[in-house]
Amino acid sequence: MNWMEKDEKLLLQRSFLFGATGIVLCLLALANSHFGLLAAPMGPLNGVGVALQFFGLSIAVLVLRKRKIKEETKDKAKQMILVLAVALLFFFMVI
């Protein structure tokens, strides 16, 4: 089944899960680099977090580009795009 044929609510739910997981992973890497809890390299963890955020952002953009969707779903997709874009900017500025 193609991604464009899936339900918008399911896609937004997946976008939220990928985005939230990416934000949590980036926050873990940031907290570890600040507090020094673990003596392990946090670059790969941060990279996976950013990649998950980009994937969640791309799913939200995919939902927004669909043709016949409700206005409520469009608003949720716009909010998801805004939140993930701000989170990505924050983590890029911190790194």
PDB file of N, CA and C in Angstrom:
ATOM      1  N   MET A   1       0.830  -1.172   0.000  1.00  0.00           N
ATOM      2  CA  MET A   1       0.000   0.000   0.000  1.00  0.00           C
ATOM      3  C   MET A   1       0.883   1.247   0.000  1.00  0.00           C
ATOM      4  N   ASN A   2       0.548   2.180  -0.829  1.00  0.00           N
ATOM      5  CA  ASN A   2       1.293   3.415  -0.973  1.00  0.00           C
ATOM      6  C   ASN A   2       1.029   4.339   0.221  1.00  0.00           C
ATOM      7  N   TRP A   3       2.008   5.166   0.572  1.00  0.00           N
ATOM      8  CA  TRP A   3       1.849   6.093   1.689  1.00  0.00           C
ATOM      9  C   TRP A   3       0.762   7.125   1.421  1.00  0.00           C
ATOM     10  N   MET A   4       0.582   7.513   0.160  1.00  0.00           N
ATOM     11  CA  MET A   4      -0.436   8.500  -0.169  1.00  0.00           C
ATOM     12  C   MET A   4      -1.855   7.942  -0.034  1.00  0.00           C
ATOM     13  N   GLU A   5      -1.999   6.624  -0.014  1.00  0.00           N
ATOM     14  CA  GLU A   5      -3.313   6.002   0.083  1.00  0.00           C
ATOM     15  C   GLU A   5      -3.721   5.736   1.526  1.00  0.00           C
ATOM     16  N   LYS A   6      -2.841   5.933   2.478  1.00  0.00           N
ATOM     17  CA  LYS A   6      -3.151   5.651   3.879  1.00  0.00           C
ATOM     18  C   LYS A   6      -3.998   6.765   4.470  1.00  0.00           C
ATOM     19  N   ASP A   7      -4.622   6.454   5.591  1.00  0.00           N
ATOM     20  CA  ASP A   7      -5.486   7.397   6.288  1.00  0.00           C
ATOM     21  C   ASP A   7      -4.662   8.552   6.860  1.00  0.00           C
ATOM     22  N   GLU A   8      -5.232   9.750   6.814  1.00  0.00           N
ATOM     23  CA  GLU A   8      -4.499  10.933   7.276  1.00  0.00           C
ATOM     24  C   GLU A   8      -4.235  10.878   8.773  1.00  0.00           C
ATOM     25  N   LYS A   9      -5.205  10.377   9.540  1.00  0.00           N
ATOM     26  CA  LYS A   9      -5.021  10.315  10.994  1.00  0.00           C
ATOM     27  C   LYS A   9      -3.908   9.345  11.359  1.00  0.00           C
ATOM     28  N   LEU A  10      -3.828   8.232  10.652  1.00  0.00           N
ATOM     29  CA  LEU A  10      -2.760   7.268  10.897  1.00  0.00           C
ATOM     30  C   LEU A  10      -1.396   7.876  10.552  1.00  0.00           C
ATOM     31  N   LEU A  11      -1.332   8.608   9.450  1.00  0.00           N
ATOM     32  CA  LEU A  11      -0.075   9.246   9.061  1.00  0.00           C
ATOM     33  C   LEU A  11       0.340  10.313  10.061  1.00  0.00           C
ATOM     34  N   LEU A  12      -0.618  11.103  10.550  1.00  0.00           N
ATOM     35  CA  LEU A  12      -0.282  12.120  11.555  1.00  0.00           C
ATOM     36  C   LEU A  12       0.153  11.470  12.863  1.00  0.00           C
ATOM     37  N   GLN A  13      -0.453  10.349  13.199  1.00  0.00           N
ATOM     38  CA  GLN A  13      -0.052   9.634  14.402  1.00  0.00           C
ATOM     39  C   GLN A  13       1.387   9.126  14.264  1.00  0.00           C
ATOM     40  N   ARG A  14       1.708   8.584  13.108  1.00  0.00           N
ATOM     41  CA  ARG A  14       3.083   8.124  12.876  1.00  0.00           C
ATOM     42  C   ARG A  14       4.063   9.286  12.857  1.00  0.00           C
ATOM     43  N   SER A  15       3.649  10.402  12.290  1.00  0.00           N
ATOM     44  CA  SER A  15       4.496  11.580  12.279  1.00  0.00           C
ATOM     45  C   SER A  15       4.797  12.030  13.705  1.00  0.00           C
ATOM     46  N   PHE A  16       3.771  12.022  14.547  1.00  0.00           N
ATOM     47  CA  PHE A  16       3.965  12.402  15.948  1.00  0.00           C
ATOM     48  C   PHE A  16       4.902  11.438  16.651  1.00  0.00           C
ATOM     49  N   LEU A  17       4.721  10.140  16.437  1.00  0.00           N
ATOM     50  CA  LEU A  17       5.573   9.157  17.103  1.00  0.00           C
ATOM     51  C   LEU A  17       7.030   9.275  16.672  1.00  0.00           C
ATOM     52  N   PHE A  18       7.263   9.399  15.372  1.00  0.00           N
ATOM     53  CA  PHE A  18       8.636   9.561  14.893  1.00  0.00           C
ATOM     54  C   PHE A  18       9.243  10.866  15.409  1.00  0.00           C
ATOM     55  N   GLY A  19       8.488  11.950  15.349  1.00  0.00           N
ATOM     56  CA  GLY A  19       8.995  13.242  15.804  1.00  0.00           C
ATOM     57  C   GLY A  19       9.282  13.259  17.292  1.00  0.00           C
ATOM     58  N   ALA A  20       8.363  12.732  18.084  1.00  0.00           N
ATOM     59  CA  ALA A  20       8.564  12.721  19.537  1.00  0.00           C
ATOM     60  C   ALA A  20       9.739  11.830  19.926  1.00  0.00           C
ATOM     61  N   THR A  21       9.886  10.696  19.267  1.00  0.00           N
ATOM     62  CA  THR A  21      11.017   9.821  19.543  1.00  0.00           C
ATOM     63  C   THR A  21      12.334  10.506  19.185  1.00  0.00           C
ATOM     64  N   GLY A  22      12.346  11.203  18.054  1.00  0.00           N
ATOM     65  CA  GLY A  22      13.549  11.934  17.657  1.00  0.00           C
ATOM     66  C   GLY A  22      13.900  13.050  18.629  1.00  0.00           C
ATOM     67  N   ILE A  23      12.898  13.763  19.110  1.00  0.00           N
ATOM     68  CA  ILE A  23      13.148  14.836  20.077  1.00  0.00           C
ATOM     69  C   ILE A  23      13.686  14.265  21.385  1.00  0.00           C
ATOM     70  N   VAL A  24      13.123  13.161  21.840  1.00  0.00           N
ATOM     71  CA  VAL A  24      13.598  12.533  23.081  1.00  0.00           C
ATOM     72  C   VAL A  24      15.038  12.053  22.933  1.00  0.00           C
ATOM     73  N   LEU A  25      15.367  11.440  21.803  1.00  0.00           N
ATOM     74  CA  LEU A  25      16.745  10.976  21.600  1.00  0.00           C
ATOM     75  C   LEU A  25      17.729  12.142  21.559  1.00  0.00           C
ATOM     76  N   CYS A  26      17.349  13.218  20.898  1.00  0.00           N
ATOM     77  CA  CYS A  26      18.231  14.392  20.858  1.00  0.00           C
ATOM     78  C   CYS A  26      18.373  15.028  22.238  1.00  0.00           C
ATOM     79  N   LEU A  27      17.286  15.034  23.013  1.00  0.00           N
ATOM     80  CA  LEU A  27      17.369  15.574  24.370  1.00  0.00           C
ATOM     81  C   LEU A  27      18.253  14.708  25.265  1.00  0.00           C
ATOM     82  N   LEU A  28      18.179  13.382  25.086  1.00  0.00           N
ATOM     83  CA  LEU A  28      19.061  12.498  25.843  1.00  0.00           C
ATOM     84  C   LEU A  28      20.529  12.759  25.515  1.00  0.00           C
ATOM     85  N   ALA A  29      20.826  12.922  24.238  1.00  0.00           N
ATOM     86  CA  ALA A  29      22.208  13.208  23.834  1.00  0.00           C
ATOM     87  C   ALA A  29      22.658  14.563  24.367  1.00  0.00           C
ATOM     88  N   LEU A  30      21.773  15.548  24.336  1.00  0.00           N
ATOM     89  CA  LEU A  30      22.107  16.883  24.841  1.00  0.00           C
ATOM     90  C   LEU A  30      22.326  16.863  26.350  1.00  0.00           C
ATOM     91  N   ALA A  31      21.454  16.156  27.070  1.00  0.00           N
ATOM     92  CA  ALA A  31      21.599  16.067  28.528  1.00  0.00           C
ATOM     93  C   ALA A  31      22.871  15.326  28.911  1.00  0.00           C
ATOM     94  N   ASN A  32      23.206  14.280  28.169  1.00  0.00           N
ATOM     95  CA  ASN A  32      24.425  13.546  28.474  1.00  0.00           C
ATOM     96  C   ASN A  32      25.668  14.377  28.197  1.00  0.00           C
ATOM     97  N   SER A  33      25.644  15.159  27.133  1.00  0.00           N
ATOM     98  CA  SER A  33      26.814  15.996  26.854  1.00  0.00           C
ATOM     99  C   SER A  33      26.942  17.134  27.865  1.00  0.00           C
ATOM    100  N   HIS A  34      25.842  17.569  28.430  1.00  0.00           N
ATOM    101  CA  HIS A  34      25.892  18.654  29.413  1.00  0.00           C
ATOM    102  C   HIS A  34      26.261  18.149  30.804  1.00  0.00           C
ATOM    103  N   PHE A  35      25.655  17.045  31.235  1.00  0.00           N
ATOM    104  CA  PHE A  35      25.887  16.537  32.582  1.00  0.00           C
ATOM    105  C   PHE A  35      26.984  15.484  32.648  1.00  0.00           C
ATOM    106  N   GLY A  36      27.327  14.878  31.533  1.00  0.00           N
ATOM    107  CA  GLY A  36      28.387  13.879  31.504  1.00  0.00           C
ATOM    108  C   GLY A  36      28.037  12.613  32.268  1.00  0.00           C
ATOM    109  N   LEU A  37      26.822  12.133  32.132  1.00  0.00           N
ATOM    110  CA  LEU A  37      26.389  10.942  32.857  1.00  0.00           C
ATOM    111  C   LEU A  37      27.022   9.667  32.312  1.00  0.00           C
ATOM    112  N   LEU A  38      27.147   9.569  31.024  1.00  0.00           N
ATOM    113  CA  LEU A  38      27.685   8.384  30.374  1.00  0.00           C
ATOM    114  C   LEU A  38      28.932   8.777  29.586  1.00  0.00           C
ATOM    115  N   ALA A  39      29.939   7.944  29.641  1.00  0.00           N
ATOM    116  CA  ALA A  39      31.162   8.232  28.895  1.00  0.00           C
ATOM    117  C   ALA A  39      31.100   7.533  27.539  1.00  0.00           C
ATOM    118  N   ALA A  40      30.077   7.844  26.781  1.00  0.00           N
ATOM    119  CA  ALA A  40      29.894   7.224  25.469  1.00  0.00           C
ATOM    120  C   ALA A  40      29.688   8.326  24.439  1.00  0.00           C
ATOM    121  N   PRO A  41      30.057   8.072  23.199  1.00  0.00           N
ATOM    122  CA  PRO A  41      29.825   9.090  22.164  1.00  0.00           C
ATOM    123  C   PRO A  41      28.330   9.243  21.879  1.00  0.00           C
ATOM    124  N   MET A  42      27.875  10.466  21.865  1.00  0.00           N
ATOM    125  CA  MET A  42      26.455  10.734  21.666  1.00  0.00           C
ATOM    126  C   MET A  42      26.141  11.210  20.256  1.00  0.00           C
ATOM    127  N   GLY A  43      27.139  11.273  19.392  1.00  0.00           N
ATOM    128  CA  GLY A  43      26.912  11.699  18.016  1.00  0.00           C
ATOM    129  C   GLY A  43      25.955  10.807  17.250  1.00  0.00           C
ATOM    130  N   PRO A  44      26.136   9.481  17.305  1.00  0.00           N
ATOM    131  CA  PRO A  44      25.200   8.613  16.586  1.00  0.00           C
ATOM    132  C   PRO A  44      23.773   8.703  17.116  1.00  0.00           C
ATOM    133  N   LEU A  45      23.617   8.829  18.432  1.00  0.00           N
ATOM    134  CA  LEU A  45      22.283   8.960  19.014  1.00  0.00           C
ATOM    135  C   LEU A  45      21.624  10.258  18.565  1.00  0.00           C
ATOM    136  N   ASN A  46      22.395  11.311  18.535  1.00  0.00           N
ATOM    137  CA  ASN A  46      21.885  12.595  18.066  1.00  0.00           C
ATOM    138  C   ASN A  46      21.526  12.533  16.581  1.00  0.00           C
ATOM    139  N   GLY A  47      22.333  11.842  15.796  1.00  0.00           N
ATOM    140  CA  GLY A  47      22.048  11.695  14.369  1.00  0.00           C
ATOM    141  C   GLY A  47      20.771  10.916  14.108  1.00  0.00           C
ATOM    142  N   VAL A  48      20.555   9.859  14.880  1.00  0.00           N
ATOM    143  CA  VAL A  48      19.319   9.082  14.734  1.00  0.00           C
ATOM    144  C   VAL A  48      18.119   9.929  15.136  1.00  0.00           C
ATOM    145  N   GLY A  49      18.275  10.729  16.184  1.00  0.00           N
ATOM    146  CA  GLY A  49      17.188  11.608  16.614  1.00  0.00           C
ATOM    147  C   GLY A  49      16.821  12.635  15.560  1.00  0.00           C
ATOM    148  N   VAL A  50      17.819  13.236  14.946  1.00  0.00           N
ATOM    149  CA  VAL A  50      17.556  14.225  13.889  1.00  0.00           C
ATOM    150  C   VAL A  50      16.924  13.546  12.674  1.00  0.00           C
ATOM    151  N   ALA A  51      17.394  12.346  12.345  1.00  0.00           N
ATOM    152  CA  ALA A  51      16.817  11.618  11.212  1.00  0.00           C
ATOM    153  C   ALA A  51      15.347  11.275  11.468  1.00  0.00           C
ATOM    154  N   LEU A  52      15.026  10.871  12.685  1.00  0.00           N
ATOM    155  CA  LEU A  52      13.626  10.584  13.016  1.00  0.00           C
ATOM    156  C   LEU A  52      12.760  11.843  12.948  1.00  0.00           C
ATOM    157  N   GLN A  53      13.317  12.968  13.364  1.00  0.00           N
ATOM    158  CA  GLN A  53      12.569  14.218  13.271  1.00  0.00           C
ATOM    159  C   GLN A  53      12.319  14.600  11.812  1.00  0.00           C
ATOM    160  N   PHE A  54      13.327  14.423  10.970  1.00  0.00           N
ATOM    161  CA  PHE A  54      13.141  14.700   9.544  1.00  0.00           C
ATOM    162  C   PHE A  54      12.087  13.773   8.933  1.00  0.00           C
ATOM    163  N   PHE A  55      12.097  12.506   9.346  1.00  0.00           N
ATOM    164  CA  PHE A  55      11.112  11.569   8.815  1.00  0.00           C
ATOM    165  C   PHE A  55       9.700  11.948   9.262  1.00  0.00           C
ATOM    166  N   GLY A  56       9.546  12.338  10.529  1.00  0.00           N
ATOM    167  CA  GLY A  56       8.248  12.799  11.005  1.00  0.00           C
ATOM    168  C   GLY A  56       7.794  14.053  10.295  1.00  0.00           C
ATOM    169  N   LEU A  57       8.736  14.949  10.028  1.00  0.00           N
ATOM    170  CA  LEU A  57       8.420  16.176   9.288  1.00  0.00           C
ATOM    171  C   LEU A  57       7.985  15.858   7.865  1.00  0.00           C
ATOM    172  N   SER A  58       8.637  14.916   7.239  1.00  0.00           N
ATOM    173  CA  SER A  58       8.270  14.566   5.864  1.00  0.00           C
ATOM    174  C   SER A  58       6.892  13.910   5.804  1.00  0.00           C
ATOM    175  N   ILE A  59       6.538  13.125   6.815  1.00  0.00           N
ATOM    176  CA  ILE A  59       5.201  12.527   6.839  1.00  0.00           C
ATOM    177  C   ILE A  59       4.142  13.610   7.016  1.00  0.00           C
ATOM    178  N   ALA A  60       4.405  14.598   7.870  1.00  0.00           N
ATOM    179  CA  ALA A  60       3.445  15.685   8.069  1.00  0.00           C
ATOM    180  C   ALA A  60       3.274  16.510   6.791  1.00  0.00           C
ATOM    181  N   VAL A  61       4.353  16.741   6.064  1.00  0.00           N
ATOM    182  CA  VAL A  61       4.259  17.452   4.788  1.00  0.00           C
ATOM    183  C   VAL A  61       3.486  16.623   3.775  1.00  0.00           C
ATOM    184  N   LEU A  62       3.684  15.309   3.799  1.00  0.00           N
ATOM    185  CA  LEU A  62       2.939  14.430   2.915  1.00  0.00           C
ATOM    186  C   LEU A  62       1.437  14.524   3.178  1.00  0.00           C
ATOM    187  N   VAL A  63       1.047  14.577   4.445  1.00  0.00           N
ATOM    188  CA  VAL A  63      -0.374  14.716   4.791  1.00  0.00           C
ATOM    189  C   VAL A  63      -0.898  16.060   4.307  1.00  0.00           C
ATOM    190  N   LEU A  64      -0.116  17.095   4.462  1.00  0.00           N
ATOM    191  CA  LEU A  64      -0.557  18.430   4.049  1.00  0.00           C
ATOM    192  C   LEU A  64      -0.726  18.520   2.534  1.00  0.00           C
ATOM    193  N   ARG A  65       0.041  17.748   1.790  1.00  0.00           N
ATOM    194  CA  ARG A  65      -0.040  17.801   0.326  1.00  0.00           C
ATOM    195  C   ARG A  65      -1.165  16.960  -0.263  1.00  0.00           C
ATOM    196  N   LYS A  66      -1.814  16.140   0.569  1.00  0.00           N
ATOM    197  CA  LYS A  66      -2.936  15.346   0.068  1.00  0.00           C
ATOM    198  C   LYS A  66      -4.061  16.272  -0.366  1.00  0.00           C
ATOM    199  N   ARG A  67      -4.877  15.800  -1.259  1.00  0.00           N
ATOM    200  CA  ARG A  67      -5.879  16.670  -1.868  1.00  0.00           C
ATOM    201  C   ARG A  67      -7.115  16.890  -1.016  1.00  0.00           C
ATOM    202  N   LYS A  68      -7.877  15.859  -0.798  1.00  0.00           N
ATOM    203  CA  LYS A  68      -9.181  16.033  -0.149  1.00  0.00           C
ATOM    204  C   LYS A  68      -9.096  15.630   1.319  1.00  0.00           C
ATOM    205  N   ILE A  69      -8.645  16.559   2.154  1.00  0.00           N
ATOM    206  CA  ILE A  69      -8.587  16.302   3.582  1.00  0.00           C
ATOM    207  C   ILE A  69      -9.358  17.393   4.310  1.00  0.00           C
ATOM    208  N   LYS A  70      -9.749  17.078   5.540  1.00  0.00           N
ATOM    209  CA  LYS A  70     -10.512  18.023   6.345  1.00  0.00           C
ATOM    210  C   LYS A  70      -9.624  19.181   6.792  1.00  0.00           C
ATOM    211  N   GLU A  71     -10.274  20.283   7.099  1.00  0.00           N
ATOM    212  CA  GLU A  71      -9.541  21.465   7.571  1.00  0.00           C
ATOM    213  C   GLU A  71      -8.878  21.195   8.919  1.00  0.00           C
ATOM    214  N   GLU A  72      -9.514  20.399   9.755  1.00  0.00           N
ATOM    215  CA  GLU A  72      -8.957  20.046  11.058  1.00  0.00           C
ATOM    216  C   GLU A  72      -7.650  19.259  10.896  1.00  0.00           C
ATOM    217  N   THR A  73      -7.641  18.361   9.942  1.00  0.00           N
ATOM    218  CA  THR A  73      -6.436  17.568   9.679  1.00  0.00           C
ATOM    219  C   THR A  73      -5.326  18.446   9.114  1.00  0.00           C
ATOM    220  N   LYS A  74      -5.686  19.398   8.264  1.00  0.00           N
ATOM    221  CA  LYS A  74      -4.681  20.339   7.745  1.00  0.00           C
ATOM    222  C   LYS A  74      -4.060  21.150   8.869  1.00  0.00           C
ATOM    223  N   ASP A  75      -4.880  21.602   9.809  1.00  0.00           N
ATOM    224  CA  ASP A  75      -4.366  22.378  10.933  1.00  0.00           C
ATOM    225  C   ASP A  75      -3.421  21.551  11.804  1.00  0.00           C
ATOM    226  N   LYS A  76      -3.780  20.294  12.026  1.00  0.00           N
ATOM    227  CA  LYS A  76      -2.907  19.421  12.819  1.00  0.00           C
ATOM    228  C   LYS A  76      -1.579  19.183  12.104  1.00  0.00           C
ATOM    229  N   ALA A  77      -1.633  19.001  10.797  1.00  0.00           N
ATOM    230  CA  ALA A  77      -0.403  18.794  10.033  1.00  0.00           C
ATOM    231  C   ALA A  77       0.471  20.046  10.071  1.00  0.00           C
ATOM    232  N   LYS A  78      -0.161  21.225   9.965  1.00  0.00           N
ATOM    233  CA  LYS A  78       0.604  22.472  10.039  1.00  0.00           C
ATOM    234  C   LYS A  78       1.256  22.640  11.400  1.00  0.00           C
ATOM    235  N   GLN A  79       0.538  22.299  12.461  1.00  0.00           N
ATOM    236  CA  GLN A  79       1.107  22.387  13.804  1.00  0.00           C
ATOM    237  C   GLN A  79       2.273  21.419  13.973  1.00  0.00           C
ATOM    238  N   MET A  80       2.123  20.223  13.430  1.00  0.00           N
ATOM    239  CA  MET A  80       3.202  19.234  13.522  1.00  0.00           C
ATOM    240  C   MET A  80       4.438  19.711  12.767  1.00  0.00           C
ATOM    241  N   ILE A  81       4.236  20.300  11.609  1.00  0.00           N
ATOM    242  CA  ILE A  81       5.354  20.826  10.828  1.00  0.00           C
ATOM    243  C   ILE A  81       6.053  21.944  11.593  1.00  0.00           C
ATOM    244  N   LEU A  82       5.283  22.821  12.204  1.00  0.00           N
ATOM    245  CA  LEU A  82       5.867  23.930  12.950  1.00  0.00           C
ATOM    246  C   LEU A  82       6.674  23.422  14.143  1.00  0.00           C
ATOM    247  N   VAL A  83       6.114  22.495  14.898  1.00  0.00           N
ATOM    248  CA  VAL A  83       6.807  21.976  16.082  1.00  0.00           C
ATOM    249  C   VAL A  83       8.097  21.254  15.697  1.00  0.00           C
ATOM    250  N   LEU A  84       8.033  20.417  14.687  1.00  0.00           N
ATOM    251  CA  LEU A  84       9.232  19.675  14.292  1.00  0.00           C
ATOM    252  C   LEU A  84      10.285  20.583  13.664  1.00  0.00           C
ATOM    253  N   ALA A  85       9.857  21.599  12.928  1.00  0.00           N
ATOM    254  CA  ALA A  85      10.826  22.535  12.345  1.00  0.00           C
ATOM    255  C   ALA A  85      11.541  23.328  13.434  1.00  0.00           C
ATOM    256  N   VAL A  86      10.804  23.766  14.441  1.00  0.00           N
ATOM    257  CA  VAL A  86      11.425  24.507  15.547  1.00  0.00           C
ATOM    258  C   VAL A  86      12.364  23.606  16.340  1.00  0.00           C
ATOM    259  N   ALA A  87      11.957  22.356  16.564  1.00  0.00           N
ATOM    260  CA  ALA A  87      12.822  21.418  17.280  1.00  0.00           C
ATOM    261  C   ALA A  87      14.108  21.154  16.499  1.00  0.00           C
ATOM    262  N   LEU A  88      13.984  20.987  15.185  1.00  0.00           N
ATOM    263  CA  LEU A  88      15.182  20.775  14.369  1.00  0.00           C
ATOM    264  C   LEU A  88      16.110  21.979  14.405  1.00  0.00           C
ATOM    265  N   LEU A  89      15.541  23.169  14.315  1.00  0.00           N
ATOM    266  CA  LEU A  89      16.367  24.380  14.397  1.00  0.00           C
ATOM    267  C   LEU A  89      17.068  24.470  15.741  1.00  0.00           C
ATOM    268  N   PHE A  90      16.360  24.137  16.813  1.00  0.00           N
ATOM    269  CA  PHE A  90      16.963  24.181  18.135  1.00  0.00           C
ATOM    270  C   PHE A  90      18.134  23.216  18.240  1.00  0.00           C
ATOM    271  N   PHE A  91      17.937  21.974  17.777  1.00  0.00           N
ATOM    272  CA  PHE A  91      19.012  20.994  17.906  1.00  0.00           C
ATOM    273  C   PHE A  91      20.174  21.284  16.970  1.00  0.00           C
ATOM    274  N   PHE A  92      19.905  21.930  15.829  1.00  0.00           N
ATOM    275  CA  PHE A  92      21.012  22.323  14.968  1.00  0.00           C
ATOM    276  C   PHE A  92      21.802  23.473  15.572  1.00  0.00           C
ATOM    277  N   MET A  93      21.129  24.372  16.256  1.00  0.00           N
ATOM    278  CA  MET A  93      21.841  25.501  16.880  1.00  0.00           C
ATOM    279  C   MET A  93      22.645  25.062  18.089  1.00  0.00           C
ATOM    280  N   VAL A  94      22.178  24.046  18.803  1.00  0.00           N
ATOM    281  CA  VAL A  94      22.850  23.573  19.998  1.00  0.00           C
ATOM    282  C   VAL A  94      24.090  22.779  19.643  1.00  0.00           C
ATOM    283  N   ILE A  95      24.040  22.037  18.552  1.00  0.00           N
ATOM    284  CA  ILE A  95      25.163  21.162  18.191  1.00  0.00           C
ATOM    285  C   ILE A  95      26.378  21.963  17.799  1.00  0.00           C
TER     286      ILE A  95
END
